C-alpha positions as protocol buffer text, in pm:
chain_id: "A"
residue {
  index: 1
  type: MET
  ca { x: 38 y: 1 z: -39 }
}
residue {
  index: 2
  type: PRO
  ca { x: 135 y: 311 z: -87 }
}
residue {
  index: 3
  type: MET
  ca { x: 255 y: 569 z: 185 }
}
residue {
  index: 4
  type: ILE
  ca { x: 81 y: 860 z: 81 }
}
residue {
  index: 5
  type: GLN
  ca { x: -272 y: 797 z: -141 }
}
residue {
  index: 6
  type: TRP
  ca { x: -305 y: 1082 z: -426 }
}
residue {
  index: 7
  type: SER
  ca { x: -658 y: 1216 z: -339 }
}
residue {
  index: 8
  type: LYS
  ca { x: -887 y: 1512 z: -514 }
}
residue {
  index: 9
  type: ARG
  ca { x: -837 y: 1728 z: -146 }
}
residue {
  index: 10
  type: PHE
  ca { x: -459 y: 1811 z: -284 }
}
residue {
  index: 11
  type: GLU
  ca { x: -604 y: 1917 z: -612 }
}
residue {
  index: 12
  type: LEU
  ca { x: -541 y: 2314 z: -677 }
}
residue {
  index: 13
  type: GLY
  ca { x: -701 y: 2272 z: -992 }
}
residue {
  index: 14
  type: VAL
  ca { x: -377 y: 2464 z: -1178 }
}
residue {
  index: 15
  type: LYS
  ca { x: -246 y: 2117 z: -1382 }
}
residue {
  index: 16
  type: PHE
  ca { x: 121 y: 2237 z: -1356 }
}
residue {
  index: 17
  type: ILE
  ca { x: 119 y: 2225 z: -980 }
}
residue {
  index: 18
  type: ASP
  ca { x: -95 y: 1917 z: -922 }
}
residue {
  index: 19
  type: ASP
  ca { x: 114 y: 1710 z: -1164 }
}
residue {
  index: 20
  type: ASP
  ca { x: 440 y: 1818 z: -979 }
}
residue {
  index: 21
  type: HIS
  ca { x: 284 y: 1740 z: -673 }
}
residue {
  index: 22
  type: LYS
  ca { x: 202 y: 1381 z: -778 }
}
residue {
  index: 23
  type: VAL
  ca { x: 584 y: 1322 z: -904 }
}
residue {
  index: 24
  type: LEU
  ca { x: 634 y: 1409 z: -571 }
}
residue {
  index: 25
  type: VAL
  ca { x: 400 y: 1171 z: -417 }
}
residue {
  index: 26
  type: ASP
  ca { x: 505 y: 889 z: -657 }
}
residue {
  index: 27
  type: LEU
  ca { x: 900 y: 931 z: -601 }
}
residue {
  index: 28
  type: ILE
  ca { x: 781 y: 945 z: -138 }
}
residue {
  index: 29
  type: ASN
  ca { x: 577 y: 586 z: -231 }
}
residue {
  index: 30
  type: ARG
  ca { x: 856 y: 482 z: -415 }
}
residue {
  index: 31
  type: MET
  ca { x: 1066 y: 559 z: -156 }
}
residue {
  index: 32
  type: ASN
  ca { x: 916 y: 371 z: 103 }
}
residue {
  index: 33
  type: GLU
  ca { x: 883 y: 83 z: -139 }
}
residue {
  index: 34
  type: ALA
  ca { x: 1213 y: 28 z: -180 }
}
residue {
  index: 35
  type: SER
  ca { x: 1315 y: 75 z: 195 }
}
residue {
  index: 36
  type: ARG
  ca { x: 1130 y: -224 z: 313 }
}
residue {
  index: 37
  type: MET
  ca { x: 1335 y: -444 z: 43 }
}
residue {
  index: 38
  type: ASN
  ca { x: 1653 y: -632 z: 82 }
}
residue {
  index: 39
  type: GLY
  ca { x: 1996 y: -476 z: -27 }
}
residue {
  index: 40
  type: ALA
  ca { x: 1795 y: -124 z: -172 }
}
residue {
  index: 41
  type: LEU
  ca { x: 2010 y: 158 z: -14 }
}
residue {
  index: 42
  type: SER
  ca { x: 2148 y: 230 z: -338 }
}
residue {
  index: 43
  type: ASP
  ca { x: 1772 y: 281 z: -460 }
}
residue {
  index: 44
  type: VAL
  ca { x: 1648 y: 462 z: -169 }
}
residue {
  index: 45
  type: GLY
  ca { x: 1979 y: 654 z: -216 }
}
residue {
  index: 46
  type: ALA
  ca { x: 1868 y: 704 z: -593 }
}
residue {
  index: 47
  type: ILE
  ca { x: 1531 y: 760 z: -515 }
}
residue {
  index: 48
  type: LEU
  ca { x: 1579 y: 1025 z: -274 }
}
residue {
  index: 49
  type: SER
  ca { x: 1828 y: 1196 z: -545 }
}
residue {
  index: 50
  type: ALA
  ca { x: 1534 y: 1227 z: -791 }
}
residue {
  index: 51
  type: LEU
  ca { x: 1297 y: 1355 z: -577 }
}
residue {
  index: 52
  type: VAL
  ca { x: 1627 y: 1653 z: -411 }
}
residue {
  index: 53
  type: ASP
  ca { x: 1595 y: 1741 z: -738 }
}
residue {
  index: 54
  type: TYR
  ca { x: 1258 y: 1701 z: -867 }
}
residue {
  index: 55
  type: THR
  ca { x: 1149 y: 1968 z: -552 }
}
residue {
  index: 56
  type: ARG
  ca { x: 1399 y: 2215 z: -667 }
}
residue {
  index: 57
  type: TYR
  ca { x: 1218 y: 2231 z: -1006 }
}
residue {
  index: 58
  type: HIS
  ca { x: 863 y: 2213 z: -857 }
}
residue {
  index: 59
  type: PHE
  ca { x: 977 y: 2496 z: -651 }
}
residue {
  index: 60
  type: ALA
  ca { x: 1148 y: 2721 z: -917 }
}
residue {
  index: 61
  type: ARG
  ca { x: 818 y: 2682 z: -1089 }
}
residue {
  index: 62
  type: GLU
  ca { x: 609 y: 2784 z: -840 }
}
residue {
  index: 63
  type: GLU
  ca { x: 780 y: 3090 z: -791 }
}
residue {
  index: 64
  type: GLN
  ca { x: 728 y: 3176 z: -1111 }
}
residue {
  index: 65
  type: ALA
  ca { x: 363 y: 3132 z: -1122 }
}
residue {
  index: 66
  type: GLN
  ca { x: 389 y: 3353 z: -794 }
}
residue {
  index: 67
  type: ARG
  ca { x: 534 y: 3653 z: -929 }
}
residue {
  index: 68
  type: ILE
  ca { x: 360 y: 3656 z: -1223 }
}
residue {
  index: 69
  type: SER
  ca { x: 32 y: 3646 z: -1082 }
}
residue {
  index: 70
  type: GLY
  ca { x: 98 y: 3897 z: -811 }
}
residue {
  index: 71
  type: TYR
  ca { x: 88 y: 3679 z: -479 }
}
residue {
  index: 72
  type: PRO
  ca { x: 149 y: 3914 z: -215 }
}
residue {
  index: 73
  type: ASP
  ca { x: 355 y: 3636 z: -2 }
}
residue {
  index: 74
  type: VAL
  ca { x: 590 y: 3544 z: -279 }
}
residue {
  index: 75
  type: ASP
  ca { x: 942 y: 3635 z: -55 }
}
residue {
  index: 76
  type: ASP
  ca { x: 779 y: 3456 z: 232 }
}
residue {
  index: 77
  type: HIS
  ca { x: 695 y: 3183 z: 49 }
}
residue {
  index: 78
  type: LYS
  ca { x: 1060 y: 3172 z: -111 }
}
residue {
  index: 79
  type: VAL
  ca { x: 1222 y: 3135 z: 223 }
}
residue {
  index: 80
  type: LYS
  ca { x: 1001 y: 2836 z: 300 }
}
residue {
  index: 81
  type: HIS
  ca { x: 1126 y: 2693 z: -18 }
}
residue {
  index: 82
  type: HIS
  ca { x: 1520 y: 2742 z: -10 }
}
residue {
  index: 83
  type: GLU
  ca { x: 1504 y: 2625 z: 353 }
}
residue {
  index: 84
  type: LEU
  ca { x: 1310 y: 2266 z: 250 }
}
residue {
  index: 85
  type: ALA
  ca { x: 1531 y: 2212 z: -23 }
}
residue {
  index: 86
  type: THR
  ca { x: 1840 y: 2353 z: 174 }
}
residue {
  index: 87
  type: LYS
  ca { x: 1768 y: 2121 z: 459 }
}
residue {
  index: 88
  type: ALA
  ca { x: 1684 y: 1786 z: 195 }
}
residue {
  index: 89
  type: ALA
  ca { x: 2024 y: 1874 z: -31 }
}
residue {
  index: 90
  type: GLY
  ca { x: 2191 y: 1822 z: 336 }
}
residue {
  index: 91
  type: LEU
  ca { x: 2002 y: 1473 z: 364 }
}
residue {
  index: 92
  type: PHE
  ca { x: 2071 y: 1312 z: 97 }
}
residue {
  index: 93
  type: GLU
  ca { x: 2399 y: 1450 z: 95 }
}
residue {
  index: 94
  type: ASP
  ca { x: 2423 y: 1291 z: 467 }
}
residue {
  index: 95
  type: PHE
  ca { x: 2252 y: 939 z: 325 }
}
residue {
  index: 96
  type: ARG
  ca { x: 2510 y: 984 z: 33 }
}
residue {
  index: 97
  type: LYS
  ca { x: 2849 y: 983 z: 305 }
}
residue {
  index: 98
  type: ASP
  ca { x: 2677 y: 723 z: 495 }
}
residue {
  index: 99
  type: PRO
  ca { x: 2361 y: 558 z: 395 }
}
residue {
  index: 100
  type: ALA
  ca { x: 2372 y: 415 z: 803 }
}
residue {
  index: 101
  type: SER
  ca { x: 2346 y: 736 z: 928 }
}
residue {
  index: 102
  type: VAL
  ca { x: 2024 y: 860 z: 795 }
}
residue {
  index: 103
  type: ASP
  ca { x: 1686 y: 678 z: 918 }
}
residue {
  index: 104
  type: VAL
  ca { x: 1455 y: 635 z: 615 }
}
residue {
  index: 105
  type: GLY
  ca { x: 1227 y: 592 z: 854 }
}
residue {
  index: 106
  type: ASP
  ca { x: 1233 y: 961 z: 980 }
}
residue {
  index: 107
  type: LEU
  ca { x: 1381 y: 1054 z: 653 }
}
residue {
  index: 108
  type: LEU
  ca { x: 1007 y: 960 z: 451 }
}
residue {
  index: 109
  type: ASP
  ca { x: 792 y: 1080 z: 759 }
}
residue {
  index: 110
  type: PHE
  ca { x: 978 y: 1443 z: 757 }
}
residue {
  index: 111
  type: MET
  ca { x: 954 y: 1444 z: 309 }
}
residue {
  index: 112
  type: SER
  ca { x: 600 y: 1262 z: 348 }
}
residue {
  index: 113
  type: ASP
  ca { x: 449 y: 1529 z: 635 }
}
residue {
  index: 114
  type: TRP
  ca { x: 623 y: 1816 z: 409 }
}
residue {
  index: 115
  type: LEU
  ca { x: 467 y: 1780 z: 133 }
}
residue {
  index: 116
  type: MET
  ca { x: 116 y: 1754 z: 322 }
}
residue {
  index: 117
  type: ASP
  ca { x: 187 y: 2104 z: 481 }
}
residue {
  index: 118
  type: HIS
  ca { x: 356 y: 2215 z: 175 }
}
residue {
  index: 119
  type: ILE
  ca { x: 27 y: 2114 z: -81 }
}
residue {
  index: 120
  type: LEU
  ca { x: -324 y: 2166 z: 171 }
}
residue {
  index: 121
  type: LEU
  ca { x: -88 y: 2484 z: 372 }
}
residue {
  index: 122
  type: HIS
  ca { x: 95 y: 2695 z: 162 }
}
residue {
  index: 123
  type: ASP
  ca { x: -12 y: 2659 z: -189 }
}
residue {
  index: 124
  type: MET
  ca { x: -415 y: 2681 z: -181 }
}
residue {
  index: 125
  type: ALA
  ca { x: -306 y: 2983 z: -57 }
}
residue {
  index: 126
  type: ILE
  ca { x: -164 y: 3060 z: -400 }
}
residue {
  index: 127
  type: ARG
  ca { x: -437 y: 2940 z: -555 }
}
residue {
  index: 128
  type: PRO
  ca { x: -656 y: 3186 z: -633 }
}
residue {
  index: 129
  type: TYR
  ca { x: -405 y: 3390 z: -728 }
}
residue {
  index: 130
  type: VAL
  ca { x: -185 y: 3170 z: -1037 }
}
residue {
  index: 131
  type: LEU
  ca { x: -596 y: 3029 z: -1131 }
}
residue {
  index: 132
  type: ALA
  ca { x: -677 y: 3412 z: -1212 }
}
residue {
  index: 133
  type: SER
  ca { x: -311 y: 3446 z: -1435 }
}
residue {
  index: 134
  type: LYS
  ca { x: -304 y: 3243 z: -1752 }
}
residue {
  index: 135
  type: GLU
  ca { x: 34 y: 3431 z: -1825 }
}
residue {
  index: 136
  type: ALA
  ca { x: 197 y: 3278 z: -1503 }
}
residue {
  index: 137
  type: VAL
  ca { x: 93 y: 2954 z: -1576 }
}
residue {
  index: 138
  type: ILE
  ca { x: 217 y: 2949 z: -1914 }
}
residue {
  index: 139
  type: SER
  ca { x: 520 y: 3117 z: -1758 }
}
residue {
  index: 140
  type: ALA
  ca { x: 564 y: 2874 z: -1497 }
}
residue {
  index: 141
  type: GLU
  ca { x: 564 y: 2587 z: -1799 }
}
residue {
  index: 142
  type: THR
  ca { x: 843 y: 2753 z: -1981 }
}
residue {
  index: 143
  type: VAL
  ca { x: 1105 y: 2692 z: -1697 }
}
residue {
  index: 144
  type: SER
  ca { x: 1317 y: 2401 z: -1810 }
}
residue {
  index: 145
  type: TYR
  ca { x: 1470 y: 2072 z: -1579 }
}
residue {
  index: 146
  type: THR
  ca { x: 1837 y: 2097 z: -1711 }
}
residue {
  index: 147
  type: SER
  ca { x: 1841 y: 2509 z: -1656 }
}
residue {
  index: 148
  type: VAL
  ca { x: 1701 y: 2428 z: -1334 }
}
residue {
  index: 149
  type: LEU
  ca { x: 1951 y: 2137 z: -1263 }
}
residue {
  index: 150
  type: SER
  ca { x: 2210 y: 2386 z: -1401 }
}
residue {
  index: 151
  type: GLY
  ca { x: 2154 y: 2676 z: -1187 }
}
residue {
  index: 152
  type: GLU
  ca { x: 2207 y: 2833 z: -1559 }
}
residue {
  index: 153
  type: ASP
  ca { x: 1978 y: 3088 z: -1724 }
}
residue {
  index: 154
  type: ASP
  ca { x: 2101 y: 2995 z: -2100 }
}
residue {
  index: 155
  type: PRO
  ca { x: 2257 y: 2634 z: -2028 }
}
residue {
  index: 156
  type: VAL
  ca { x: 2349 y: 2465 z: -2342 }
}
residue {
  index: 157
  type: GLU
  ca { x: 2082 y: 2434 z: -2609 }
}
residue {
  index: 158
  type: VAL
  ca { x: 1984 y: 2044 z: -2656 }
}
residue {
  index: 159
  type: ASP
  ca { x: 1730 y: 1899 z: -2821 }
}
residue {
  index: 160
  type: TRP
  ca { x: 1633 y: 1637 z: -2614 }
}
residue {
  index: 161
  type: SER
  ca { x: 1354 y: 1537 z: -2743 }
}
residue {
  index: 162
  type: ASN
  ca { x: 1562 y: 1393 z: -3035 }
}
residue {
  index: 163
  type: LEU
  ca { x: 1819 y: 1164 z: -2813 }
}
residue {
  index: 164
  type: SER
  ca { x: 1730 y: 799 z: -2760 }
}
residue {
  index: 165
  type: VAL
  ca { x: 1918 y: 599 z: -2418 }
}
residue {
  index: 166
  type: LEU
  ca { x: 1904 y: 229 z: -2379 }
}
residue {
  index: 167
  type: VAL
  ca { x: 1938 y: 112 z: -2008 }
}
residue {
  index: 168
  type: LEU
  ca { x: 2051 y: -184 z: -1869 }
}
residue {
  index: 169
  type: GLU
  ca { x: 1938 y: -251 z: -1511 }
}
residue {
  index: 170
  type: ASP
  ca { x: 1835 y: -503 z: -1326 }
}
residue {
  index: 171
  type: SER
  ca { x: 1635 y: -346 z: -1016 }
}
residue {
  index: 172
  type: LYS
  ca { x: 1315 y: -283 z: -1097 }
}
residue {
  index: 173
  type: ALA
  ca { x: 1310 y: 68 z: -838 }
}
residue {
  index: 174
  type: PHE
  ca { x: 1647 y: 185 z: -991 }
}
residue {
  index: 175
  type: ALA
  ca { x: 1541 y: 156 z: -1339 }
}
residue {
  index: 176
  type: SER
  ca { x: 1254 y: 349 z: -1227 }
}
residue {
  index: 177
  type: VAL
  ca { x: 1401 y: 609 z: -1105 }
}
residue {
  index: 178
  type: LEU
  ca { x: 1663 y: 648 z: -1429 }
}
residue {
  index: 179
  type: ASN
  ca { x: 1348 y: 622 z: -1625 }
}
residue {
  index: 180
  type: ALA
  ca { x: 1157 y: 909 z: -1437 }
}
residue {
  index: 181
  type: ILE
  ca { x: 1527 y: 1145 z: -1474 }
}
residue {
  index: 182
  type: LEU
  ca { x: 1587 y: 1113 z: -1770 }
}
residue {
  index: 183
  type: LYS
  ca { x: 1193 y: 1177 z: -1879 }
}
residue {
  index: 184
  type: ASN
  ca { x: 1218 y: 1475 z: -1688 }
}
residue {
  index: 185
  type: ILE
  ca { x: 1500 y: 1589 z: -1879 }
}
residue {
  index: 186
  type: GLY
  ca { x: 1342 y: 1529 z: -2204 }
}
residue {
  index: 187
  type: VAL
  ca { x: 1486 y: 1218 z: -2385 }
}
residue {
  index: 188
  type: GLY
  ca { x: 1199 y: 1153 z: -2661 }
}
residue {
  index: 189
  type: GLN
  ca { x: 1316 y: 803 z: -2629 }
}
residue {
  index: 190
  type: VAL
  ca { x: 1406 y: 618 z: -2336 }
}
residue {
  index: 191
  type: ASP
  ca { x: 1467 y: 211 z: -2369 }
}
residue {
  index: 192
  type: LEU
  ca { x: 1438 y: 9 z: -2018 }
}
residue {
  index: 193
  type: THR
  ca { x: 1606 y: -309 z: -2005 }
}
residue {
  index: 194
  type: SER
  ca { x: 1701 y: -586 z: -1715 }
}
residue {
  index: 195
  type: THR
  ca { x: 1944 y: -874 z: -1884 }
}
residue {
  index: 196
  type: VAL
  ca { x: 2171 y: -844 z: -2135 }
}
residue {
  index: 197
  type: ASP
  ca { x: 2015 y: -1058 z: -2370 }
}
residue {
  index: 198
  type: GLU
  ca { x: 1756 y: -822 z: -2401 }
}
residue {
  index: 199
  type: ALA
  ca { x: 1977 y: -464 z: -2383 }
}
residue {
  index: 200
  type: MET
  ca { x: 2211 y: -663 z: -2690 }
}
residue {
  index: 201
  type: GLU
  ca { x: 1882 y: -732 z: -2916 }
}
residue {
  index: 202
  type: LYS
  ca { x: 1724 y: -311 z: -2858 }
}
residue {
  index: 203
  type: ALA
  ca { x: 2092 y: -247 z: -2955 }
}
residue {
  index: 204
  type: THR
  ca { x: 2145 y: -422 z: -3210 }
}
residue {
  index: 205
  type: THR
  ca { x: 1804 y: -297 z: -3370 }
}
residue {
  index: 206
  type: THR
  ca { x: 1829 y: 101 z: -3277 }
}
residue {
  index: 207
  type: ALA
  ca { x: 2060 y: 374 z: -3310 }
}
residue {
  index: 208
  type: TYR
  ca { x: 2156 y: 471 z: -2916 }
}
residue {
  index: 209
  type: ASN
  ca { x: 2299 y: 786 z: -2823 }
}
residue {
  index: 210
  type: VAL
  ca { x: 2391 y: 644 z: -2488 }
}
residue {
  index: 211
  type: ILE
  ca { x: 2361 y: 357 z: -2337 }
}
residue {
  index: 212
  type: LEU
  ca { x: 2374 y: 297 z: -1952 }
}
residue {
  index: 213
  type: THR
  ca { x: 2403 y: -9 z: -1823 }
}
residue {
  index: 214
  type: ASP
  ca { x: 2427 y: -87 z: -1459 }
}
residue {
  index: 215
  type: TRP
  ca { x: 2807 y: -248 z: -1325 }
}
residue {
  index: 216
  type: ARG
  ca { x: 2633 y: -600 z: -1111 }
}
residue {
  index: 217
  type: LEU
  ca { x: 2387 y: -737 z: -1282 }
}
residue {
  index: 218
  type: SER
  ca { x: 2226 y: -1106 z: -1121 }
}
residue {
  index: 219
  type: GLU
  ca { x: 2327 y: -1283 z: -1444 }
}
residue {
  index: 220
  type: SER
  ca { x: 2659 y: -1135 z: -1542 }
}
residue {
  index: 221
  type: ASP
  ca { x: 2797 y: -782 z: -1529 }
}
residue {
  index: 222
  type: GLY
  ca { x: 2821 y: -441 z: -1717 }
}
residue {
  index: 223
  type: MET
  ca { x: 3178 y: -532 z: -1894 }
}
residue {
  index: 224
  type: ASP
  ca { x: 3057 y: -846 z: -2017 }
}
residue {
  index: 225
  type: PHE
  ca { x: 2772 y: -639 z: -2190 }
}
residue {
  index: 226
  type: ILE
  ca { x: 2993 y: -375 z: -2289 }
}
residue {
  index: 227
  type: LYS
  ca { x: 3277 y: -649 z: -2466 }
}
residue {
  index: 228
  type: LEU
  ca { x: 3000 y: -835 z: -2666 }
}
residue {
  index: 229
  type: LEU
  ca { x: 2852 y: -433 z: -2774 }
}
residue {
  index: 230
  type: ARG
  ca { x: 3229 y: -357 z: -2920 }
}
residue {
  index: 231
  type: GLN
  ca { x: 3247 y: -720 z: -3062 }
}
residue {
  index: 232
  type: GLN
  ca { x: 2894 y: -680 z: -3256 }
}
residue {
  index: 233
  type: GLY
  ca { x: 3130 y: -299 z: -3427 }
}
residue {
  index: 234
  type: ILE
  ca { x: 2862 y: -112 z: -3163 }
}
residue {
  index: 235
  type: ASN
  ca { x: 3087 y: 199 z: -3051 }
}
residue {
  index: 236
  type: VAL
  ca { x: 2750 y: 445 z: -2874 }
}
residue {
  index: 237
  type: PRO
  ca { x: 2880 y: 576 z: -2557 }
}
residue {
  index: 238
  type: VAL
  ca { x: 2823 y: 327 z: -2266 }
}
residue {
  index: 239
  type: VAL
  ca { x: 2819 y: 494 z: -1917 }
}
residue {
  index: 240
  type: VAL
  ca { x: 2869 y: 219 z: -1622 }
}
residue {
  index: 241
  type: LEU
  ca { x: 2656 y: 276 z: -1284 }
}
residue {
  index: 242
  type: THR
  ca { x: 2777 y: 133 z: -984 }
}
residue {
  index: 243
  type: GLY
  ca { x: 2758 y: 207 z: -618 }
}
residue {
  index: 244
  type: TYR
  ca { x: 3150 y: 54 z: -609 }
}
residue {
  index: 245
  type: VAL
  ca { x: 3369 y: 258 z: -815 }
}
residue {
  index: 246
  type: ASP
  ca { x: 3748 y: 289 z: -722 }
}
residue {
  index: 247
  type: GLU
  ca { x: 4086 y: 283 z: -881 }
}
residue {
  index: 248
  type: SER
  ca { x: 4088 y: -52 z: -994 }
}
residue {
  index: 249
  type: MET
  ca { x: 3764 y: 4 z: -1169 }
}
residue {
  index: 250
  type: GLU
  ca { x: 3857 y: 353 z: -1335 }
}
residue {
  index: 251
  type: SER
  ca { x: 4227 y: 171 z: -1441 }
}
residue {
  index: 252
  type: THR
  ca { x: 4086 y: -70 z: -1729 }
}
residue {
  index: 253
  type: ARG
  ca { x: 3806 y: 151 z: -1794 }
}
residue {
  index: 254
  type: GLU
  ca { x: 3985 y: 274 z: -2136 }
}
residue {
  index: 255
  type: GLY
  ca { x: 4049 y: -155 z: -2134 }
}
residue {
  index: 256
  type: PHE
  ca { x: 3677 y: -212 z: -2121 }
}
residue {
  index: 257
  type: SER
  ca { x: 3560 y: 57 z: -2363 }
}
residue {
  index: 258
  type: ALA
  ca { x: 3334 y: 210 z: -2136 }
}
residue {
  index: 259
  type: SER
  ca { x: 3318 y: 566 z: -2175 }
}
residue {
  index: 260
  type: GLU
  ca { x: 3261 y: 693 z: -1795 }
}
residue {
  index: 261
  type: TRP
  ca { x: 3197 y: 595 z: -1487 }
}
residue {
  index: 262
  type: LEU
  ca { x: 2891 y: 759 z: -1264 }
}
residue {
  index: 263
  type: GLN
  ca { x: 2845 y: 640 z: -889 }
}
residue {
  index: 264
  type: LYS
  ca { x: 2509 y: 550 z: -724 }
}
residue {
  index: 265
  type: PRO
  ca { x: 2330 y: 740 z: -561 }
}
residue {
  index: 266
  type: ILE
  ca { x: 2312 y: 934 z: -916 }
}
residue {
  index: 267
  type: THR
  ca { x: 2160 y: 1309 z: -926 }
}
residue {
  index: 268
  type: SER
  ca { x: 2039 y: 1445 z: -1253 }
}
residue {
  index: 269
  type: ALA
  ca { x: 2200 y: 1714 z: -1262 }
}
residue {
  index: 270
  type: GLU
  ca { x: 2533 y: 1454 z: -1275 }
}
residue {
  index: 271
  type: LEU
  ca { x: 2335 y: 1260 z: -1546 }
}
residue {
  index: 272
  type: THR
  ca { x: 2244 y: 1599 z: -1699 }
}
residue {
  index: 273
  type: SER
  ca { x: 2603 y: 1693 z: -1697 }
}
residue {
  index: 274
  type: CYS
  ca { x: 2726 y: 1318 z: -1829 }
}
residue {
  index: 275
  type: LEU
  ca { x: 2479 y: 1286 z: -2119 }
}
residue {
  index: 276
  type: LEU
  ca { x: 2613 y: 1653 z: -2230 }
}
residue {
  index: 277
  type: ARG
  ca { x: 2947 y: 1513 z: -2222 }
}
residue {
  index: 278
  type: GLN
  ca { x: 2904 y: 1241 z: -2384 }
}
residue {
  index: 279
  type: ILE
  ca { x: 2653 y: 1364 z: -2639 }
}
residue {
  index: 280
  type: ALA
  ca { x: 2934 y: 1639 z: -2740 }
}
């Protein structure tokens, strides 16, 4: 059963805000589910990172709508956003450094309590202002996810909708988070696979721009997959995702023809930067 059950009482009637809130609720529910699975700390961390990044994006969109609509308490609302985003980012960094230092149950309670308070109290106050301003909604919907993550007003221009990415990951929880991050970035085609055979079949029939593969797979590993790709003459950039990056892996990177390593739990910003490097 989901930790938070979405209901009509959460809806503001502003599509982009309601859609954002549903994403945040879904991520909290996914993190709760992942925390109940044995050996899923990397999945919990990945979901937490996605939650932190999407919260920043949501706040940026809300603040844009508040400014355009003339909401009188926009500055106070922005301060509350900053405090929450800073605390959430700190929790993620603590988790990344030492997962055992963070009580996942307490973290989930904090995030769910904040979200309910955020929706039912603070966001309901902005509802009439945003609903009355079509310009505010249009402006908020143009806020770029990648510009928020990069902190740049004019990030590198990329038509993400033309990008195709293949993912080889046998953890359903982590694969779903990667899919969510890639879709939030705007990647047009994301294909998820869980076995080397399935990934090879996809890779030999589709011209992907980038392939993401887990290092440790239940039946094999990412290095075996890369060897098979290269033997087939498929030279697409391959990024290895792992929770076990060390100097020995780095020293073998060129030999295995992997393009880059990303250590779990990854953030949306890290994945975005990685994609930009690989398609440059």
